[in-house]
mmCIF file of C-alpha atoms and ligand atoms in Angstrom:
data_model
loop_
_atom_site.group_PDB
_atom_site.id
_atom_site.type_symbol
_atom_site.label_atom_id
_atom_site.label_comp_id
_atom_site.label_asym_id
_atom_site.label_seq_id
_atom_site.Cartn_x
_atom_site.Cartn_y
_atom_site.Cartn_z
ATOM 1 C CA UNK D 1 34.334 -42.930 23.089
ATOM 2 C CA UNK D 2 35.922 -39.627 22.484
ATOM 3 C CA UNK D 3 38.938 -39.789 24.753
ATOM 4 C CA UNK D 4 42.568 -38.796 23.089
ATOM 5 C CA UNK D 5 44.933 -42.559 23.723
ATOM 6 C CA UNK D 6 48.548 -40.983 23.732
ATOM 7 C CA UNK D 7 50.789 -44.276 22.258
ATOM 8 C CA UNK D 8 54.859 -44.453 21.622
ATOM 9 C CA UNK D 9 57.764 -45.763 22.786
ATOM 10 C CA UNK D 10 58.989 -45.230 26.625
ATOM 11 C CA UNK D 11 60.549 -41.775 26.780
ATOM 12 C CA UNK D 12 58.369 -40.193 23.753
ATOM 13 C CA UNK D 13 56.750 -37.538 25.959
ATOM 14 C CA UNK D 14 53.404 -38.786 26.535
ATOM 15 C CA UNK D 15 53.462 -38.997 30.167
ATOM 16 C CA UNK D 16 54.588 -34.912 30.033
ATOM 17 C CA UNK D 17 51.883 -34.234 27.077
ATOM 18 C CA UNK D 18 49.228 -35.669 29.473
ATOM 19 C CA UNK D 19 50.087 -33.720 32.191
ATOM 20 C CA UNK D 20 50.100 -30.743 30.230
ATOM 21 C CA UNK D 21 46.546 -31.554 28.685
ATOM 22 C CA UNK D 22 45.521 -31.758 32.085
ATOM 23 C CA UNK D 23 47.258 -28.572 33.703
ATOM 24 C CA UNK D 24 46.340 -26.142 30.768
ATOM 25 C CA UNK D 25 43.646 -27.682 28.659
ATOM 26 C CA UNK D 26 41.356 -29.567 31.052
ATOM 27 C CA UNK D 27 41.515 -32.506 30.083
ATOM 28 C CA UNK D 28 41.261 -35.382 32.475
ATOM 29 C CA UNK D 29 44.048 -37.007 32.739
ATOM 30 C CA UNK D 30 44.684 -41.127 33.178
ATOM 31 C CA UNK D 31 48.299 -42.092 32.789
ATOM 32 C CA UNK D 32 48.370 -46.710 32.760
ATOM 33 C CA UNK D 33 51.463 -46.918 34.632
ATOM 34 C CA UNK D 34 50.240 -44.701 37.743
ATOM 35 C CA UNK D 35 46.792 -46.258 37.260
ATOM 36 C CA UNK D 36 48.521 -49.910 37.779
ATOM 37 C CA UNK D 37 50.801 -48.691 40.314
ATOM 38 C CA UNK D 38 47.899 -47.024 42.634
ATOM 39 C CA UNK D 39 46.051 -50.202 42.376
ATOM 40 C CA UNK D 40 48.372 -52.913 42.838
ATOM 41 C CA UNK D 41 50.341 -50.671 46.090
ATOM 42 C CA UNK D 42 53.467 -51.531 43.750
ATOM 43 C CA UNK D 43 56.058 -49.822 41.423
ATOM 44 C CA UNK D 44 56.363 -51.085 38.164
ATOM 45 C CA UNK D 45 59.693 -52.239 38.266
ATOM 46 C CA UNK D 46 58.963 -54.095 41.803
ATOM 47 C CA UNK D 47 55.992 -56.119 39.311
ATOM 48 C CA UNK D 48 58.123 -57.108 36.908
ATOM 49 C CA UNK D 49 61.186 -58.218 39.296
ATOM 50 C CA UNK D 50 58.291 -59.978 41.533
ATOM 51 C CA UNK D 51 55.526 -61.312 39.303
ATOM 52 C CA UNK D 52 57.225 -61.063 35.767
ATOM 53 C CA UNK D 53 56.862 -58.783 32.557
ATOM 54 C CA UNK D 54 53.623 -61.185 31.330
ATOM 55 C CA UNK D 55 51.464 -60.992 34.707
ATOM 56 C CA UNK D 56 51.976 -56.894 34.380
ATOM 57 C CA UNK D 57 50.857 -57.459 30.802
ATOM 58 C CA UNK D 58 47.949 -59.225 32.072
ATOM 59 C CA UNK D 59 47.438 -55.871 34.239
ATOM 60 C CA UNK D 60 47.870 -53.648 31.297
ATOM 61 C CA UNK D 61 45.115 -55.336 29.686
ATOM 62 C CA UNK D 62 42.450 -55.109 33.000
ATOM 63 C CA UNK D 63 43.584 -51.661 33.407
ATOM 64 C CA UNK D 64 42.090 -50.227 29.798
ATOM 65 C CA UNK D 65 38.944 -52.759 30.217
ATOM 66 C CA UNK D 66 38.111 -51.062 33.670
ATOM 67 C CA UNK D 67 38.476 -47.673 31.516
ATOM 68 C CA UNK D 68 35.765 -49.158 29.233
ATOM 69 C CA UNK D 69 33.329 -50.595 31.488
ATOM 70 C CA UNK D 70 33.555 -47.306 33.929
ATOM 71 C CA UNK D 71 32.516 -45.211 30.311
ATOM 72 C CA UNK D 72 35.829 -43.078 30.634
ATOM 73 C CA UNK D 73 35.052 -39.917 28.521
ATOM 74 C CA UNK D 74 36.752 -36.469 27.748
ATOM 75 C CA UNK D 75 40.021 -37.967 28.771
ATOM 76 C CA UNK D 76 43.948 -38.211 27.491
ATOM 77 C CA UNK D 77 44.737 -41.743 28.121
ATOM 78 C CA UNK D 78 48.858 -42.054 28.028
ATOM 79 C CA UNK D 79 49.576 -45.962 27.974
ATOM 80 C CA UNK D 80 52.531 -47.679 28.969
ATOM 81 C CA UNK D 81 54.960 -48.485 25.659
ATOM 82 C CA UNK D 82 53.996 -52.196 25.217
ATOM 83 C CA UNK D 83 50.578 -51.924 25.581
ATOM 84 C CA UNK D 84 49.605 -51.502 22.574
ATOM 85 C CA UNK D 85 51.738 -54.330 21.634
ATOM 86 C CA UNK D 86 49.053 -56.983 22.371
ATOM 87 C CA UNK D 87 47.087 -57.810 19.880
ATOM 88 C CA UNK D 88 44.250 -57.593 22.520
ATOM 89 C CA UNK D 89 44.507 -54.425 23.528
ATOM 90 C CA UNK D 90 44.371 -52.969 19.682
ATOM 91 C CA UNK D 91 40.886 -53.561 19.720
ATOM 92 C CA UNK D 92 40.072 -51.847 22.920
ATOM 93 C CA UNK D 93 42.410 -49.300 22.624
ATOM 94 C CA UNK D 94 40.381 -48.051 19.516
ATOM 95 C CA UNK D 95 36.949 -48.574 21.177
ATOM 96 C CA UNK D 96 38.624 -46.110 23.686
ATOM 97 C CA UNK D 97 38.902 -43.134 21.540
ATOM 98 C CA UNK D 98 40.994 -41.599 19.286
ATOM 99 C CA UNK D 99 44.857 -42.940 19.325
ATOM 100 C CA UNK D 100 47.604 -40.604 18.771
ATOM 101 C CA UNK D 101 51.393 -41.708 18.366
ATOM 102 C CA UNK D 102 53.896 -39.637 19.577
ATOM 103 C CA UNK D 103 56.686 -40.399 17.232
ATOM 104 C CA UNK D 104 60.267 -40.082 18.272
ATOM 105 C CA UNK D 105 63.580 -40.576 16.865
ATOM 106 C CA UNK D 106 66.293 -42.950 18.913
ATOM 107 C CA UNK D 107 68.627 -39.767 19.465
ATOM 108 C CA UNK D 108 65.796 -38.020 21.446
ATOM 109 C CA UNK D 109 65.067 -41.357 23.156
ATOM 110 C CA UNK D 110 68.674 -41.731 23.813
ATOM 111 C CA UNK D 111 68.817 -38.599 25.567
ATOM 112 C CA UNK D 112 65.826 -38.567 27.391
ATOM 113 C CA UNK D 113 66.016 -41.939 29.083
ATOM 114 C CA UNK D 114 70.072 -41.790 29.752
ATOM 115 C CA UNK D 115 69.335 -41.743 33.138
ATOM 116 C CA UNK D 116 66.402 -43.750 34.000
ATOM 117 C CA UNK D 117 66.790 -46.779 36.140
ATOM 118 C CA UNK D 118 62.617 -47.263 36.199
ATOM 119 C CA UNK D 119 61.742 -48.948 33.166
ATOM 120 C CA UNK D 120 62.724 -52.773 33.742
ATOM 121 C CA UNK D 121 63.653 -53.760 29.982
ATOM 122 C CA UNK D 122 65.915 -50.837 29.510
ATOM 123 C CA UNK D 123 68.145 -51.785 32.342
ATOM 124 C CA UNK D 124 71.614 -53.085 31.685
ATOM 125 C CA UNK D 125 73.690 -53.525 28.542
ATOM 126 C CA UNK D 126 73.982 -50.509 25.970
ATOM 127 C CA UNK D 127 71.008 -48.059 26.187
ATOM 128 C CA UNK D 128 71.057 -47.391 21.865
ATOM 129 C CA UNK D 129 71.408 -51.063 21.198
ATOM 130 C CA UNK D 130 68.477 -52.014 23.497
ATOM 131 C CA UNK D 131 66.162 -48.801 22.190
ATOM 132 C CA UNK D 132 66.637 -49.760 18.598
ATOM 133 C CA UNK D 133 66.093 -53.308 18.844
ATOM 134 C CA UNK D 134 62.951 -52.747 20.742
ATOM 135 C CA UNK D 135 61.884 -49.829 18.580
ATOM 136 C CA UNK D 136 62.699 -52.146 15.215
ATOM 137 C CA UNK D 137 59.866 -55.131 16.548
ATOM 138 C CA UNK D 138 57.202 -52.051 17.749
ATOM 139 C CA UNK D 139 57.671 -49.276 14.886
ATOM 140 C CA UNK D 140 55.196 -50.600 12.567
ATOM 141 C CA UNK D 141 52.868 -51.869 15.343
ATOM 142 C CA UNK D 142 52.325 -48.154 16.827
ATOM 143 C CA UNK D 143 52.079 -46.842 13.156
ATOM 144 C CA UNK D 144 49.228 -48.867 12.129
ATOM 145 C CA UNK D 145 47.070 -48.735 15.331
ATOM 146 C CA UNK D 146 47.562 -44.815 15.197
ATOM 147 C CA UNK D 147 44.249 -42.767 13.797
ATOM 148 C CA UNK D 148 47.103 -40.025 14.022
ATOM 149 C CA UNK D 149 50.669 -39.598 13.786
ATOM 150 C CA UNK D 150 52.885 -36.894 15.456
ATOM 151 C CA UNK D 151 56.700 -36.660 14.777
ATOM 152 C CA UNK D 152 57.755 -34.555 17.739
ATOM 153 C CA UNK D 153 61.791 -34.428 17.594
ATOM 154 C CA UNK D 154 62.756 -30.789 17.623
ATOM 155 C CA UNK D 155 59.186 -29.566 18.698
ATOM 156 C CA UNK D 156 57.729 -28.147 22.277
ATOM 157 C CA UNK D 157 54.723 -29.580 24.172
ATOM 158 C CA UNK D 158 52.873 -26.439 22.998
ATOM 159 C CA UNK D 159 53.862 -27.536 19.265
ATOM 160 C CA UNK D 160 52.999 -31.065 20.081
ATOM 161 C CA UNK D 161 49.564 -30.360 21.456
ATOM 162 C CA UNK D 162 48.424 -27.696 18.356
ATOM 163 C CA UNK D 163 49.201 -31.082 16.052
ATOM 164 C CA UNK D 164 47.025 -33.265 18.217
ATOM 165 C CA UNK D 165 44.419 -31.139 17.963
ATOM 166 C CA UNK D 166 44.746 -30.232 14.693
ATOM 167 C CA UNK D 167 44.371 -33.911 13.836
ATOM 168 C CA UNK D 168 42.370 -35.645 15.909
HETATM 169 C C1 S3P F 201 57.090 -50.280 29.036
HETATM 170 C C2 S3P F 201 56.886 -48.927 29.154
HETATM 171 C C3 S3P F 201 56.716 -48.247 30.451
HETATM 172 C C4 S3P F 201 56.114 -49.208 31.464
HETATM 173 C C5 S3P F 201 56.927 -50.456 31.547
HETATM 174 C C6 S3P F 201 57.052 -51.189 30.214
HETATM 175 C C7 S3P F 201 57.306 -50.862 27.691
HETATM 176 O O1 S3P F 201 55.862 -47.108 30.307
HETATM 177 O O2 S3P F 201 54.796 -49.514 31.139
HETATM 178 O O3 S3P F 201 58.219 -50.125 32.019
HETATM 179 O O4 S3P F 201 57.195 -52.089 27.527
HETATM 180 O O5 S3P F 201 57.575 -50.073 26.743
HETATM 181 P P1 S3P F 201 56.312 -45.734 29.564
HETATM 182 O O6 S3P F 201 56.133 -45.952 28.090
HETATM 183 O O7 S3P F 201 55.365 -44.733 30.102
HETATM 184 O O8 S3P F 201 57.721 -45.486 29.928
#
């Protein structure tokens, strides 16, 4: 399938590179969270305080199946930052297209997710701590499923997207 799978850790950009695919460079545009959001009438962080991290999990999976069996095409596909955790969803993830990890250092992730009180399993306790522990058990995960790896610290969406497709 020759859609573009935008992987990394929360806060990496790929939510903002999709959008940007999709707003200059026509591309179609299917971001996992929204997706499971839409079709559940829930927020993420209401599905993991209600049903648990593991039943969303469970969604994660559905979600990229459905994207299979309805022959998704020509689209960037930015997953949520654990699903390509599951061994599972590896293997679909690659019959899915080409997978792209947006690398980014903890600084930038620091920075960009000071703020956010929407992503469950960065709430509480100290932000660094949590992103490099996190980051430590994931790192090599997202590196080996990735047909493609971008470092993006220091670089603009317009940077970003010339390396994708450069690569791809
Ligand atoms: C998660 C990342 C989030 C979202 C959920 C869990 C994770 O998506 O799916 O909060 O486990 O890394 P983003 O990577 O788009 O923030």
């Amino acid at each position: 399938m020759n859609n573009i799978i935008l992987i990394g850790f929360m806060g990496s950009g790929k939510s903002t590179m999709g959008r940007y695919m999709e707003e200059y460079h026509k591309y179609k545009l299917i971001d996992t969270d929204e997706y499971i959001e839409r079709w559940q009438s829930d927020s993420i962080s209401n599905i993991f305080s209600t049903k648990g991290e593991a039943y969303f999990r469970e969604l994660e999976t559905e979600c990229i199946k459905k994207l299979i069996d309805s022959k998704t095409e020509n689209t960037v596909i930015s997953v949520g930052g654990g699903l390509p955790i599951k061994s599972d969803n590896q293997k679909l993830l690659k019959e899915l297209g080409k997978v792209v990890y947006l690398r980014a250092g903890v600084d930038t992730l620091v920075n960009r997710l000071m703020d956010d009180d929407k992503r469950p399993l960065l709430q509480g306790g100290d932000l660094r701590n949590k992103i490099t522990e996190l980051m430590a058990k994931r790192e090599s995960t997202y590196e080996t499923l990735a047909d493609v790896i971008i470092d993006t610290d220091g670089c603009t969406t317009e940077q970003i997207f010339k390396s994708i497709e450069e690569k791809k």
